[in-house]
mmCIF file of C-alpha atoms in Angstrom:
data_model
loop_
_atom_site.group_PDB
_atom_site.id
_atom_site.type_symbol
_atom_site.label_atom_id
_atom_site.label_comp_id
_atom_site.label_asym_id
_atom_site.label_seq_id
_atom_site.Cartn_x
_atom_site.Cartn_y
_atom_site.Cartn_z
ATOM 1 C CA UNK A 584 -34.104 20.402 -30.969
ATOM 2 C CA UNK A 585 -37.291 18.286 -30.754
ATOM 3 C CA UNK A 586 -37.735 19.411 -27.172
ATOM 4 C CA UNK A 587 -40.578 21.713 -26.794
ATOM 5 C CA UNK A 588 -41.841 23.537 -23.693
ATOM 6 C CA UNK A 589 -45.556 23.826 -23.355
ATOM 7 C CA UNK A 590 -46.562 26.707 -20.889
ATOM 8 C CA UNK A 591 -48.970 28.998 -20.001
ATOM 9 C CA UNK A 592 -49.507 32.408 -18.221
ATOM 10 C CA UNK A 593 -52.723 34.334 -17.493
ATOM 11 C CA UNK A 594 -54.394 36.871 -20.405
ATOM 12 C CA UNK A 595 -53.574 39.927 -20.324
ATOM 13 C CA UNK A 596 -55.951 42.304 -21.168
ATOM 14 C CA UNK A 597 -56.391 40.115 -24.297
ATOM 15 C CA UNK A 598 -54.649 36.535 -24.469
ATOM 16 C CA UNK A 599 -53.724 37.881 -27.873
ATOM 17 C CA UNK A 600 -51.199 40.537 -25.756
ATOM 18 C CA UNK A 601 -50.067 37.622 -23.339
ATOM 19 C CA UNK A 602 -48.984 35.913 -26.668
ATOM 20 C CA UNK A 603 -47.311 38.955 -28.071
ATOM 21 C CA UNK A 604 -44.937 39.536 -25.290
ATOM 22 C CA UNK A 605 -43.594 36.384 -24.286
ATOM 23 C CA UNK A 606 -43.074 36.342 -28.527
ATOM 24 C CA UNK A 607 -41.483 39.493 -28.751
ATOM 25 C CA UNK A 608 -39.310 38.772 -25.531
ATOM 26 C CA UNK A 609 -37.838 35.531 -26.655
ATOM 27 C CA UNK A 610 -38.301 35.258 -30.703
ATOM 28 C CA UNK A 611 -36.366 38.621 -31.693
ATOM 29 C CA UNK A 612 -32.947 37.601 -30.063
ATOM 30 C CA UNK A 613 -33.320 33.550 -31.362
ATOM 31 C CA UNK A 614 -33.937 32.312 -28.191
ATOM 32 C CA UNK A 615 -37.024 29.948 -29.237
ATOM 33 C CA UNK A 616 -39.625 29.290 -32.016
ATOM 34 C CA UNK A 617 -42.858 29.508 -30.532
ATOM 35 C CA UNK A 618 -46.603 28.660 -31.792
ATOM 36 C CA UNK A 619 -49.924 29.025 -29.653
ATOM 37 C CA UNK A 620 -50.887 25.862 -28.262
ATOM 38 C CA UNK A 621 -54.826 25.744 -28.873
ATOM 39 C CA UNK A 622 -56.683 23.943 -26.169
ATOM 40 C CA UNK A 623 -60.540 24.454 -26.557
ATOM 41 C CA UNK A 624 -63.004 25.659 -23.410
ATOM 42 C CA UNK A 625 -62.742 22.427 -21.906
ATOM 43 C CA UNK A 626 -65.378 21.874 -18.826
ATOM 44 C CA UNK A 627 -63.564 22.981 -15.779
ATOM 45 C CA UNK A 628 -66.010 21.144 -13.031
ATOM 46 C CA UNK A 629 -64.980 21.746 -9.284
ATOM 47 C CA UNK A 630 -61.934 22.636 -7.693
ATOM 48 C CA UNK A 631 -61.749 19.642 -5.576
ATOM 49 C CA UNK A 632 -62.201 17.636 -8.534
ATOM 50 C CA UNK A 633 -59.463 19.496 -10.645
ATOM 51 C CA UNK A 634 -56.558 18.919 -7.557
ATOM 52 C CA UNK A 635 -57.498 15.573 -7.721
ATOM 53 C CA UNK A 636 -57.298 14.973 -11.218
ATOM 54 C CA UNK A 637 -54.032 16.895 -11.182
ATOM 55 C CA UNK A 638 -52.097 14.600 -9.887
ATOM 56 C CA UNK A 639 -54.261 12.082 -11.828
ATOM 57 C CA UNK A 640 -52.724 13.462 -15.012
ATOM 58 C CA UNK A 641 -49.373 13.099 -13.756
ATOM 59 C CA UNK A 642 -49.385 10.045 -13.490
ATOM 60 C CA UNK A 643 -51.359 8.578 -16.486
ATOM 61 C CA UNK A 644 -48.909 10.989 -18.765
ATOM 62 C CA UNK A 645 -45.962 9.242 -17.640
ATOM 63 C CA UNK A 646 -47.620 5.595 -18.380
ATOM 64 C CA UNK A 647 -48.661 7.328 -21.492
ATOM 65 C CA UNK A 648 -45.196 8.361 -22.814
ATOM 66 C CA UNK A 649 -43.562 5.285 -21.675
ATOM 67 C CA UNK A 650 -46.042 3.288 -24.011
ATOM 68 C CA UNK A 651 -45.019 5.841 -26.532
ATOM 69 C CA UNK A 652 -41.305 5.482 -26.348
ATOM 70 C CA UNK A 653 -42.090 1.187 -26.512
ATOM 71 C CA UNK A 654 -44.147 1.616 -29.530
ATOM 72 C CA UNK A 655 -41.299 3.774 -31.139
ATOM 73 C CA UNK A 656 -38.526 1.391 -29.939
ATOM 74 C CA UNK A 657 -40.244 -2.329 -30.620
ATOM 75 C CA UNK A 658 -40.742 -0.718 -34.210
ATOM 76 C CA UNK A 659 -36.913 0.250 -34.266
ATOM 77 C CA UNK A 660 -36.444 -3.519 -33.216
ATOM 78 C CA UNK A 661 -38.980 -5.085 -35.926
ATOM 79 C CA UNK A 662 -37.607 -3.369 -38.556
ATOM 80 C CA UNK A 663 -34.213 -4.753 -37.767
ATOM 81 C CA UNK A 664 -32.623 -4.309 -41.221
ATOM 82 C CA UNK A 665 -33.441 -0.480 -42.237
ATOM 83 C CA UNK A 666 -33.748 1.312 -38.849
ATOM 84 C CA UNK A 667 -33.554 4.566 -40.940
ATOM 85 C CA UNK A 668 -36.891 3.980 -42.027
ATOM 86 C CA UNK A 669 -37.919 3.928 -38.396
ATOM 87 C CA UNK A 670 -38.333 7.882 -38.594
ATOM 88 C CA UNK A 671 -40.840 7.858 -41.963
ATOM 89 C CA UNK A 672 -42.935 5.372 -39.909
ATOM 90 C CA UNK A 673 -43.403 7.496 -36.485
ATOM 91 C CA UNK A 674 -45.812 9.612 -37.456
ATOM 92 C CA UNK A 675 -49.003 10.982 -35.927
ATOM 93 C CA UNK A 676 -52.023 11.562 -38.156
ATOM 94 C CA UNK A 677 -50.097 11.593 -40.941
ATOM 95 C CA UNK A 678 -47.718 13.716 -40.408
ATOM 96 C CA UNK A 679 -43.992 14.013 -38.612
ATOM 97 C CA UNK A 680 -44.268 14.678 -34.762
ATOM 98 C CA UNK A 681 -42.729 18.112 -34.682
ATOM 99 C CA UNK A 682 -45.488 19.032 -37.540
ATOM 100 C CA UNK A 683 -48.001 17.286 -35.541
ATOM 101 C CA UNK A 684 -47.168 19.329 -32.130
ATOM 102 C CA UNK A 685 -47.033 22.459 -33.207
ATOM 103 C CA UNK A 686 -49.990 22.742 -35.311
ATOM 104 C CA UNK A 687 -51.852 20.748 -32.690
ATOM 105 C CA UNK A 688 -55.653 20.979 -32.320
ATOM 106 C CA UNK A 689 -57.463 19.236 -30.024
ATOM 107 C CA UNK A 690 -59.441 16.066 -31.915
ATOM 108 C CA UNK A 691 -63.272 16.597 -30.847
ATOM 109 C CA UNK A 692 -64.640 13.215 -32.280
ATOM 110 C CA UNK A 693 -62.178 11.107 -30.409
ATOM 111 C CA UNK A 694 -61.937 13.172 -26.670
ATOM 112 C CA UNK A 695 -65.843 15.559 -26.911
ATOM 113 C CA UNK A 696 -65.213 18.976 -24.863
ATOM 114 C CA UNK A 697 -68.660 18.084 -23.436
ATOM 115 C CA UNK A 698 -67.260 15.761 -21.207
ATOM 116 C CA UNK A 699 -66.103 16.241 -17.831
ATOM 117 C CA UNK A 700 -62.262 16.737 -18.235
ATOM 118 C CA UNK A 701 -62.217 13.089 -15.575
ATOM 119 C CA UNK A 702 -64.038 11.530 -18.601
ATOM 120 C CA UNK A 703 -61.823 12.716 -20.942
ATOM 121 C CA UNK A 704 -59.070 11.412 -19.213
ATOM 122 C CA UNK A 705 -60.687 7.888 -18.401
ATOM 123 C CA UNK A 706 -60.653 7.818 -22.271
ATOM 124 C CA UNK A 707 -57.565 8.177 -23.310
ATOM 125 C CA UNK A 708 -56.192 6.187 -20.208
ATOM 126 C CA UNK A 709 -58.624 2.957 -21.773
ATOM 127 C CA UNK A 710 -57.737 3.708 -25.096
ATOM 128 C CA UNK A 711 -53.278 3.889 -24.274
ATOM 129 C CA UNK A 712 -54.182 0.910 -21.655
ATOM 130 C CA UNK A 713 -55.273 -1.149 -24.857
ATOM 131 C CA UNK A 714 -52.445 -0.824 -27.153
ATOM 132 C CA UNK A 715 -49.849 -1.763 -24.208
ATOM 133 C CA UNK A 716 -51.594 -4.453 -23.806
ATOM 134 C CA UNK A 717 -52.333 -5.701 -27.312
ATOM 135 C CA UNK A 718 -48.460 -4.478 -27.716
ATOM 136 C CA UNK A 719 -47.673 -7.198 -25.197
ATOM 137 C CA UNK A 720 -49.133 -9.908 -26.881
ATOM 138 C CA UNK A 721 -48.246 -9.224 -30.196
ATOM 139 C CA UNK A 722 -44.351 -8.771 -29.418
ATOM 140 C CA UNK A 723 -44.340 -11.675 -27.721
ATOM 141 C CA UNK A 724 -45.829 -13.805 -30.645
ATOM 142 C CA UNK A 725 -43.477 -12.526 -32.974
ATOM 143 C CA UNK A 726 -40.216 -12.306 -30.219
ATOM 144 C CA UNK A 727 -40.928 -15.915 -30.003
ATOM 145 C CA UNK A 728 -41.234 -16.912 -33.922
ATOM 146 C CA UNK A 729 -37.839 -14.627 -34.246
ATOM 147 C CA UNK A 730 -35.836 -16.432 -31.659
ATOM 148 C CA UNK A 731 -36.972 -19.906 -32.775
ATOM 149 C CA UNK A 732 -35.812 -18.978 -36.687
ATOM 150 C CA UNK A 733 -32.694 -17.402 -35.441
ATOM 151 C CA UNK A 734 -31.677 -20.227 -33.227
ATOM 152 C CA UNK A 735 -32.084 -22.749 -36.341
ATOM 153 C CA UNK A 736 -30.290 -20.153 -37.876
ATOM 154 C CA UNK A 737 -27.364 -20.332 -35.286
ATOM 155 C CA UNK A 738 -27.121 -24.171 -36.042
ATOM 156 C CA UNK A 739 -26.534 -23.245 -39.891
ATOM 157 C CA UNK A 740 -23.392 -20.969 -38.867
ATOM 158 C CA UNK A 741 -20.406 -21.253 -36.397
ATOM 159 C CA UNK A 742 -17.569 -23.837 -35.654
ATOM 160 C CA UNK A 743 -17.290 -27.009 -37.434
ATOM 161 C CA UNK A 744 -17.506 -28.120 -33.922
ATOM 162 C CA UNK A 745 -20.937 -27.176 -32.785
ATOM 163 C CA UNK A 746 -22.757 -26.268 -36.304
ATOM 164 C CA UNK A 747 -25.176 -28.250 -38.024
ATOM 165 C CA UNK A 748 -23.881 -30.581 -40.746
ATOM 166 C CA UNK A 749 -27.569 -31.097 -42.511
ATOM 167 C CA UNK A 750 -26.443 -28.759 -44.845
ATOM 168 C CA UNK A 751 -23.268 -30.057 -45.938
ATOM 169 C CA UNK A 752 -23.078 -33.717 -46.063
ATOM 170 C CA UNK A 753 -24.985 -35.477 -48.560
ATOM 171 C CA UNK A 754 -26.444 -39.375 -48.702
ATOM 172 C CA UNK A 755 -23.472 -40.804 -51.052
ATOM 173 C CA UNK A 756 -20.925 -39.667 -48.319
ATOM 174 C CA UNK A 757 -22.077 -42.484 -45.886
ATOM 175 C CA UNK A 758 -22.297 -46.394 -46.096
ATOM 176 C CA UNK A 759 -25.507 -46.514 -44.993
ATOM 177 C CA UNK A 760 -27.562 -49.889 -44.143
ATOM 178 C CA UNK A 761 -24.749 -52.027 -43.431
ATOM 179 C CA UNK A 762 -24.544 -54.651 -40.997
ATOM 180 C CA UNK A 763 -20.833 -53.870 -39.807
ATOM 181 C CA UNK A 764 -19.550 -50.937 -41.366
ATOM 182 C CA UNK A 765 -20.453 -47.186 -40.433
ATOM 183 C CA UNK A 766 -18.736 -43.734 -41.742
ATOM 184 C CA UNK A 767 -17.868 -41.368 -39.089
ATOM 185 C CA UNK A 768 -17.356 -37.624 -39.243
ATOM 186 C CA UNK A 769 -14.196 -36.213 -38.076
ATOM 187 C CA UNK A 770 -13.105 -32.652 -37.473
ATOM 188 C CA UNK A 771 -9.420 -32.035 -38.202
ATOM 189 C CA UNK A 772 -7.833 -28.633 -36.961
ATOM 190 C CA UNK A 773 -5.940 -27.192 -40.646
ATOM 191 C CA UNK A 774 -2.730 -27.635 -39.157
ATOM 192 C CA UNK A 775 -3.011 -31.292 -38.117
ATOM 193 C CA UNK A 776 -4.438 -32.440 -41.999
ATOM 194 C CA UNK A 777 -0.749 -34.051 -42.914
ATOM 195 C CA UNK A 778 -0.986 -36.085 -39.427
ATOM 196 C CA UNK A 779 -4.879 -37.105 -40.130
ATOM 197 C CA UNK A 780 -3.364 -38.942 -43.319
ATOM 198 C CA UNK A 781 -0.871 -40.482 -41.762
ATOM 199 C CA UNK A 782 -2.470 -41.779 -38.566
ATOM 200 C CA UNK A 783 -6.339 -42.207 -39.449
ATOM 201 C CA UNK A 784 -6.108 -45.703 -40.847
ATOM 202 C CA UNK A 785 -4.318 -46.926 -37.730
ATOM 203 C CA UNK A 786 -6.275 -45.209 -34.892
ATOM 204 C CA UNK A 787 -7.583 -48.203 -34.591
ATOM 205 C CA UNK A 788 -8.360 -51.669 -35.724
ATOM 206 C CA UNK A 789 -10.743 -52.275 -38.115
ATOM 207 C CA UNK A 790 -10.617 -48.633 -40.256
ATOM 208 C CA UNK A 791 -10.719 -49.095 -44.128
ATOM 209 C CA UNK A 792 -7.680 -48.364 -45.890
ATOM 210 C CA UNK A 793 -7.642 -44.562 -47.710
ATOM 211 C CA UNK A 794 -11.416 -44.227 -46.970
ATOM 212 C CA UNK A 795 -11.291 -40.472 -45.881
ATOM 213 C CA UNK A 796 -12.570 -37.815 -47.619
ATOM 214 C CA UNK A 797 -12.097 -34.340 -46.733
ATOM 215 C CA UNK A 798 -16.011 -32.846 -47.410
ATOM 216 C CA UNK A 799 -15.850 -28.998 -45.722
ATOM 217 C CA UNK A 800 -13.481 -26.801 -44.493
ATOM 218 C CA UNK A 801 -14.076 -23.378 -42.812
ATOM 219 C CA UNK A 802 -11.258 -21.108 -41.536
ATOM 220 C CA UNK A 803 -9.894 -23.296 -39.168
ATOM 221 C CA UNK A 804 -10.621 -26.863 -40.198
ATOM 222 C CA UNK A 805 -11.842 -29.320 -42.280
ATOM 223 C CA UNK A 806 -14.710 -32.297 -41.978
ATOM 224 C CA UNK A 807 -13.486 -35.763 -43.227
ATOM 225 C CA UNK A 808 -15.560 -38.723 -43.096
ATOM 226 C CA UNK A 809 -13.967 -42.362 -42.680
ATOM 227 C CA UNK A 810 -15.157 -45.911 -42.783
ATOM 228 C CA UNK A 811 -14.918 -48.857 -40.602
ATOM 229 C CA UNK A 812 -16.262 -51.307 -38.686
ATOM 230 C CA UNK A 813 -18.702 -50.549 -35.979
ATOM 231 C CA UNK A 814 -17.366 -52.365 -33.325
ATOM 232 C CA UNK A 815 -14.157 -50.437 -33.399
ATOM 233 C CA UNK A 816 -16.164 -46.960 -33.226
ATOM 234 C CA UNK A 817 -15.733 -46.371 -29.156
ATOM 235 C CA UNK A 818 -12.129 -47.340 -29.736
ATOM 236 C CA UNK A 819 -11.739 -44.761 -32.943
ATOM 237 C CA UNK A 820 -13.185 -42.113 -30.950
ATOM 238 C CA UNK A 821 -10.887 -42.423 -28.105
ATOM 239 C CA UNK A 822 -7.948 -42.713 -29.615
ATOM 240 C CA UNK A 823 -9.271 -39.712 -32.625
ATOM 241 C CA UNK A 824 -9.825 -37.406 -29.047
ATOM 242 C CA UNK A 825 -6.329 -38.106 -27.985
ATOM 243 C CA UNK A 826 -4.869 -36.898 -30.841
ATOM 244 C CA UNK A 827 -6.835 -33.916 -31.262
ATOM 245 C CA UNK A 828 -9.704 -35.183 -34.120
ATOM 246 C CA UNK A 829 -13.100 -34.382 -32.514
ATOM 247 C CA UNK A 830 -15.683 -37.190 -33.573
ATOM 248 C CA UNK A 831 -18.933 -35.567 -34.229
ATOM 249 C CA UNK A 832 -22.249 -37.504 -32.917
ATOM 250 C CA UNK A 833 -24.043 -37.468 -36.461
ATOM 251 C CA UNK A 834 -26.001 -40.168 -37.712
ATOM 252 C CA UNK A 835 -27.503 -39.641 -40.863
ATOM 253 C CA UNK A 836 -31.301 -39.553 -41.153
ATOM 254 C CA UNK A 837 -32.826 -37.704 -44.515
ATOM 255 C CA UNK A 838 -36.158 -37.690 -42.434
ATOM 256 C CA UNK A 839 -34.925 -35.367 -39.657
ATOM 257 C CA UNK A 840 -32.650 -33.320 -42.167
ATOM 258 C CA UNK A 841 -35.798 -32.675 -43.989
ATOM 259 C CA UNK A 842 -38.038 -32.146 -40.611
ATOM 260 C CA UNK A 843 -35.222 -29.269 -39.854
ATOM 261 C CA UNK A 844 -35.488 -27.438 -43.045
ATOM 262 C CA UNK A 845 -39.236 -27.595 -43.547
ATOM 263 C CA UNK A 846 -39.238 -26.056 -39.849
ATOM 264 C CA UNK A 847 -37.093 -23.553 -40.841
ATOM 265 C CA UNK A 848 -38.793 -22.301 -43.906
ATOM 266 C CA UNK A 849 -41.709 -22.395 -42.304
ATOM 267 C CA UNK A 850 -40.603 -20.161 -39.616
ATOM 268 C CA UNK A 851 -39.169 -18.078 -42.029
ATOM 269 C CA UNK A 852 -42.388 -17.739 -43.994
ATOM 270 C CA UNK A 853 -44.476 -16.828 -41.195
ATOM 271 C CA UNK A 854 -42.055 -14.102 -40.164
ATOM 272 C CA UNK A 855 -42.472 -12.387 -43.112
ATOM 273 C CA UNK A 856 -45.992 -13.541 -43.011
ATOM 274 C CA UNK A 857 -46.293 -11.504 -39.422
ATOM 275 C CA UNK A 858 -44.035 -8.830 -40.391
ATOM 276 C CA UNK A 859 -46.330 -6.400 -42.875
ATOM 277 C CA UNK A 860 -49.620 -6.446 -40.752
ATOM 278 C CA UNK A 861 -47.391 -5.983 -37.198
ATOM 279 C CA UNK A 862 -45.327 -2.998 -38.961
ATOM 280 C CA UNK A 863 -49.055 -1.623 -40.276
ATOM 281 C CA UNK A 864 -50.410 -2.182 -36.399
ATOM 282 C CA UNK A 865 -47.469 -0.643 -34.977
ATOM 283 C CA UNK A 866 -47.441 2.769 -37.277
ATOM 284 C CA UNK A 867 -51.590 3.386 -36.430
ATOM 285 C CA UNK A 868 -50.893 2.252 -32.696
ATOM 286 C CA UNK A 869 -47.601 4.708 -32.718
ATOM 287 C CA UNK A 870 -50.025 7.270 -34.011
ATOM 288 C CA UNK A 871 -52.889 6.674 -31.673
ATOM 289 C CA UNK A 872 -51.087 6.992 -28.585
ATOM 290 C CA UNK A 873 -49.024 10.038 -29.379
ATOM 291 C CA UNK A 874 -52.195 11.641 -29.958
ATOM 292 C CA UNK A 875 -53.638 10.612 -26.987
ATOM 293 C CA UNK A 876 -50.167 11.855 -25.167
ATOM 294 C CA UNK A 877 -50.442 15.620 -26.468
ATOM 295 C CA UNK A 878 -53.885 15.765 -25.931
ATOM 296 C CA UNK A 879 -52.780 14.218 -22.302
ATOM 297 C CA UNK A 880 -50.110 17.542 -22.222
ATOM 298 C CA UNK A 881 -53.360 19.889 -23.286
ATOM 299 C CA UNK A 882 -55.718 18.594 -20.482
ATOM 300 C CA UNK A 883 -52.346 18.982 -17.908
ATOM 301 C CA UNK A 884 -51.690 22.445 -19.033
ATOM 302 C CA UNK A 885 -55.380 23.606 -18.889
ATOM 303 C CA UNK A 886 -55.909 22.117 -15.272
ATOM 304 C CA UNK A 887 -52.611 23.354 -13.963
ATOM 305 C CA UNK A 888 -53.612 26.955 -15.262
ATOM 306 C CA UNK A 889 -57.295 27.203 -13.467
ATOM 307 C CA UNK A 890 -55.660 25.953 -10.611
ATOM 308 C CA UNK A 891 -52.734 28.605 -10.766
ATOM 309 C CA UNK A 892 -54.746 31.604 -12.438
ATOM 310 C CA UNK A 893 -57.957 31.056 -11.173
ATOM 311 C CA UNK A 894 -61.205 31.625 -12.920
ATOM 312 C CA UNK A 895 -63.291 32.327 -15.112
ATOM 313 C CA UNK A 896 -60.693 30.654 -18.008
ATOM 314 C CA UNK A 897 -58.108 33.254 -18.588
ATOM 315 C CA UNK A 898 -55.263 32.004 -20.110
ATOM 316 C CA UNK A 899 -52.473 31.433 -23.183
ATOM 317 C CA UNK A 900 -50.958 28.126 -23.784
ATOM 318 C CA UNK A 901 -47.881 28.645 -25.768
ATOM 319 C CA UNK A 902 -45.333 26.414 -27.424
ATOM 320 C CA UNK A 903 -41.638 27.055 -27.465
ATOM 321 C CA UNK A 904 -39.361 25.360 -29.123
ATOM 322 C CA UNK A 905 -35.760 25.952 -27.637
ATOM 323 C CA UNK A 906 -32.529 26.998 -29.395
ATOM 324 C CA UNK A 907 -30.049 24.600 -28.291
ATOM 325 C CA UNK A 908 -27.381 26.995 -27.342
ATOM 326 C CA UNK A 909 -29.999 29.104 -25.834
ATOM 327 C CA UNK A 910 -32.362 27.112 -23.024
ATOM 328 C CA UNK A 911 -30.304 28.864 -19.968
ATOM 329 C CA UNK A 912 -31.071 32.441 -21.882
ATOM 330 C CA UNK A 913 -34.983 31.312 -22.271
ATOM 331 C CA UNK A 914 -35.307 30.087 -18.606
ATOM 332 C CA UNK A 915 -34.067 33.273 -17.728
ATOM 333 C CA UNK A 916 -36.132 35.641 -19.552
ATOM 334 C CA UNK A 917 -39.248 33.492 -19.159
ATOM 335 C CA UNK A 918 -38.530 33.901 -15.404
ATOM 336 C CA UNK A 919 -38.393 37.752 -15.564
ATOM 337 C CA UNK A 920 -41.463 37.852 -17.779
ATOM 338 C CA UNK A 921 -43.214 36.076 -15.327
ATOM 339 C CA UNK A 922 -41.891 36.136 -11.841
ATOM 340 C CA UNK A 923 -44.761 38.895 -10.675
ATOM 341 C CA UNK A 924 -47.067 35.486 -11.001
ATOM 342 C CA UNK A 925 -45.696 33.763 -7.933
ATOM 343 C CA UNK A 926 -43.477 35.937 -6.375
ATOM 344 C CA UNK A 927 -42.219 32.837 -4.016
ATOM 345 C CA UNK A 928 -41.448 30.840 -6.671
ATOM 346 C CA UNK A 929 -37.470 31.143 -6.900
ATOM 347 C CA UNK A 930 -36.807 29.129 -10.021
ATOM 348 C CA UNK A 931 -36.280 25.370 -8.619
ATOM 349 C CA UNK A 932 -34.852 22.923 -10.577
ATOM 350 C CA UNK A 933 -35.322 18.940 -10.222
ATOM 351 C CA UNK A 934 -31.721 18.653 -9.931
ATOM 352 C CA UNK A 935 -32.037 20.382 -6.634
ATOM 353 C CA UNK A 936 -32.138 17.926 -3.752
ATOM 354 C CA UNK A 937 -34.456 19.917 -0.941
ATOM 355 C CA UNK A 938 -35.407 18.352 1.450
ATOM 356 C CA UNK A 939 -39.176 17.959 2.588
ATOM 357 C CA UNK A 940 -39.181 19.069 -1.074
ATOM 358 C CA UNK A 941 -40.701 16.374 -3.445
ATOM 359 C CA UNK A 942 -39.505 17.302 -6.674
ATOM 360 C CA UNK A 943 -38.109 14.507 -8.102
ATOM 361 C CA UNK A 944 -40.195 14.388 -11.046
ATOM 362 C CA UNK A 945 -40.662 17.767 -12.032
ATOM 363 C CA UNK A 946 -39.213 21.356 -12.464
ATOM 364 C CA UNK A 947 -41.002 24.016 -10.614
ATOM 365 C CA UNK A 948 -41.422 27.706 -12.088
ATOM 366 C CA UNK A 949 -43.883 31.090 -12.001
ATOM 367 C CA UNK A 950 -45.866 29.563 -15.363
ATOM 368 C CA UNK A 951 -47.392 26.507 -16.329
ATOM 369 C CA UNK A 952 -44.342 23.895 -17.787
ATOM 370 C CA UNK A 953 -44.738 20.815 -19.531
ATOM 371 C CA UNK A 954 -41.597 19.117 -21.386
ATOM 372 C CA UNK A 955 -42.509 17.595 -24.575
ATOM 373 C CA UNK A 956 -39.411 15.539 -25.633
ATOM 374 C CA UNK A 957 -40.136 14.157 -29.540
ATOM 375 C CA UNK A 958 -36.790 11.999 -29.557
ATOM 376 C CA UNK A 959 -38.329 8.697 -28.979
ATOM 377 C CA UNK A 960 -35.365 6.533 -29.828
ATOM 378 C CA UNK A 961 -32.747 5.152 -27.935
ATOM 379 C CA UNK A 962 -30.857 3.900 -30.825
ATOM 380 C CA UNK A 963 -27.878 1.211 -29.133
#
């Protein structure tokens, strides 16, 4: 699983003996792995400030994650082609996140201990507020250069109907400059060829004899051109409608053709142009803000356990990381290792709808619990 649970309970005699047993009681039977979570002596400040900040924290982990999980996705979406490499790119510091987690240590350049732990905070919120924003605008540059090259793209593919016929009709299949005569292209349904030949030279006046050419097919039908006088086209295309030949509205101009495909390999260039240095921004960004989240996850865990334990700073933050077929087990035995801490705290799960009771967003038990949840991808 790449769910862990970060939680905490109060030292023991020793924090090294609060470690051992919660160890002992879960790793032996295979409930969990588990690794200390280190959180330095932060500066705890006052009580009035911590409750506020509490809920604080709450909050600006949420927004955190969420600009996690965008990060993670917009870089499954830019690298449209080999999503598999999506995983080798998430990485924080280097490293994969499950590596990164459990050998966590808090990063003392970036977030200094000598700081009030509102500081801290104020830093990290800044810092994640940044790349959402610079996230914004640099998706929706390169959203809009994608959409632009894939709707040229669109014209290139499709029905003979709809599609664009730049790329498959060339100068010599036109009478061009002529006073009276214009070619006009025609799309024929398969079935219906043997009736084009026999009919198209007497759709109306004016058509020159045996002047079709069939220049395209696709699965379903074929492009011909045919010549003939331009005062007879309304009549042609009438009559070519009524018998099931679609006219297409083409006129041929080598200055637009070549105004399309410049604009298209321009677009195409400046894609891949974009693409390296917005993959690069996206993998130190990724990085940077699921930092900033776990560091988010050690401030949580350290306020929640003055508030709950009480001081002086007397506690051990622990990471577990559940066996699948085993969470209920681990709940269980956490609860009876711990229950003595609050002894009205009945396990109560968010699932539980009590009323008067806002629990919505979170799981309440006897020790400190934070979800860490390293699956970032919602892959369609």
């Amino acid at each position: 699983m790449t769910e862990f649970w970060c939680i905490s309970a109060p030292g023991e005699k020793t924090c090294q003996q609060t470690w051992d047993k919660m160890n002992m009681a879960t790793s032996q039977t295979n409930l969990s792995t588990n690794h200390k979570f280190n959180i330095p002596e932060l500066k705890v400040g006052t009580l009035d400030v911590l409750v506020g900040l509490s809920d604080e924290l709450a909050k600006l982990d949420s927004f955190v994650e969420s600009v996690v999980r965008k990060v993670a996705q917009y870089m499954a979406d830019v690298l449209e082609d080999s999503r598999d490499k999506v995983q080798e790119n998430l990485l924080a510091n280097g490293v994969d996140l499950v590596t990164y987690v459990t050998r966590f240590q808090w990063d003392m350049a970036k977030y200094p201990i000598k700081q009030s732990l509102k500081n801290i905070s104020e830093i990290m919120s800044k810092q994640v507020s940044q790349i959402d924003n610079d996230l914004k605008a640099r998706a929706s540059a390169y959203n809009s250069l994608k959409g632009n090259l894939q709707s040229l793209e669109r014209k290139n593919i499709g029905s003979l109907l709809t599609r664009s016929l730049a790329d498959i009709v060339k100068k010599n299949d036109f009478v061009l400059d002529s006073e009276y005569l214009t070619t006009l292209l025609v799309v024929v349904p398969k079935t219906s060829y043997p009736d084009w030949q026999k009919t198209y030279e007497t759709l109306s006046e004016m058509v020159v004899p045996r002047s079709t050419k069939l220049l395209f097919e696709d699965q379903d039908s074929g492009l011909f051109s045919v010549t003939l006088f331009r005062k007879a086209g309304d009549d042609f295309k009438h009559k070519a409608r009524e018998n099931k030949f679609m006219v297409r509205d083409f006129q041929y101009n080598e200055e637009e053709m070549k105004a399309d495909k410049e604009e298209m390999t321009r677009l195409s260039t400046d894609k891949k142009k974009q693409f390296g240095p917005l993959v690069r921004w996206l993998k130190v960004n990724f990085s940077e803000a699921f930092i900033a989240w776990i560091h988010i996850k050690a401030l949580r865990v350290f306020t929640e356990s003055v508030l709950r334990y009480g001081l002086p700073v007397n506690f051990q933050a622990m990471l577990l990381q559940p066996n699948k077929k085993n969470v209920k087990k681990l709940r269980e035995v956490l609860q009876d290792l711990y229950k003595h801490l609050d002894s009205n705290a009945t396990v109560i799960d968010a699932s539980m709808d009590i009323p008067g009771l806002n629990l919505s967003q979170q799981e309440y038990y006897p020790y400190v619990y934070y979800k860490i949840d390293c699956n970032l991808l919602d892959f369609k």
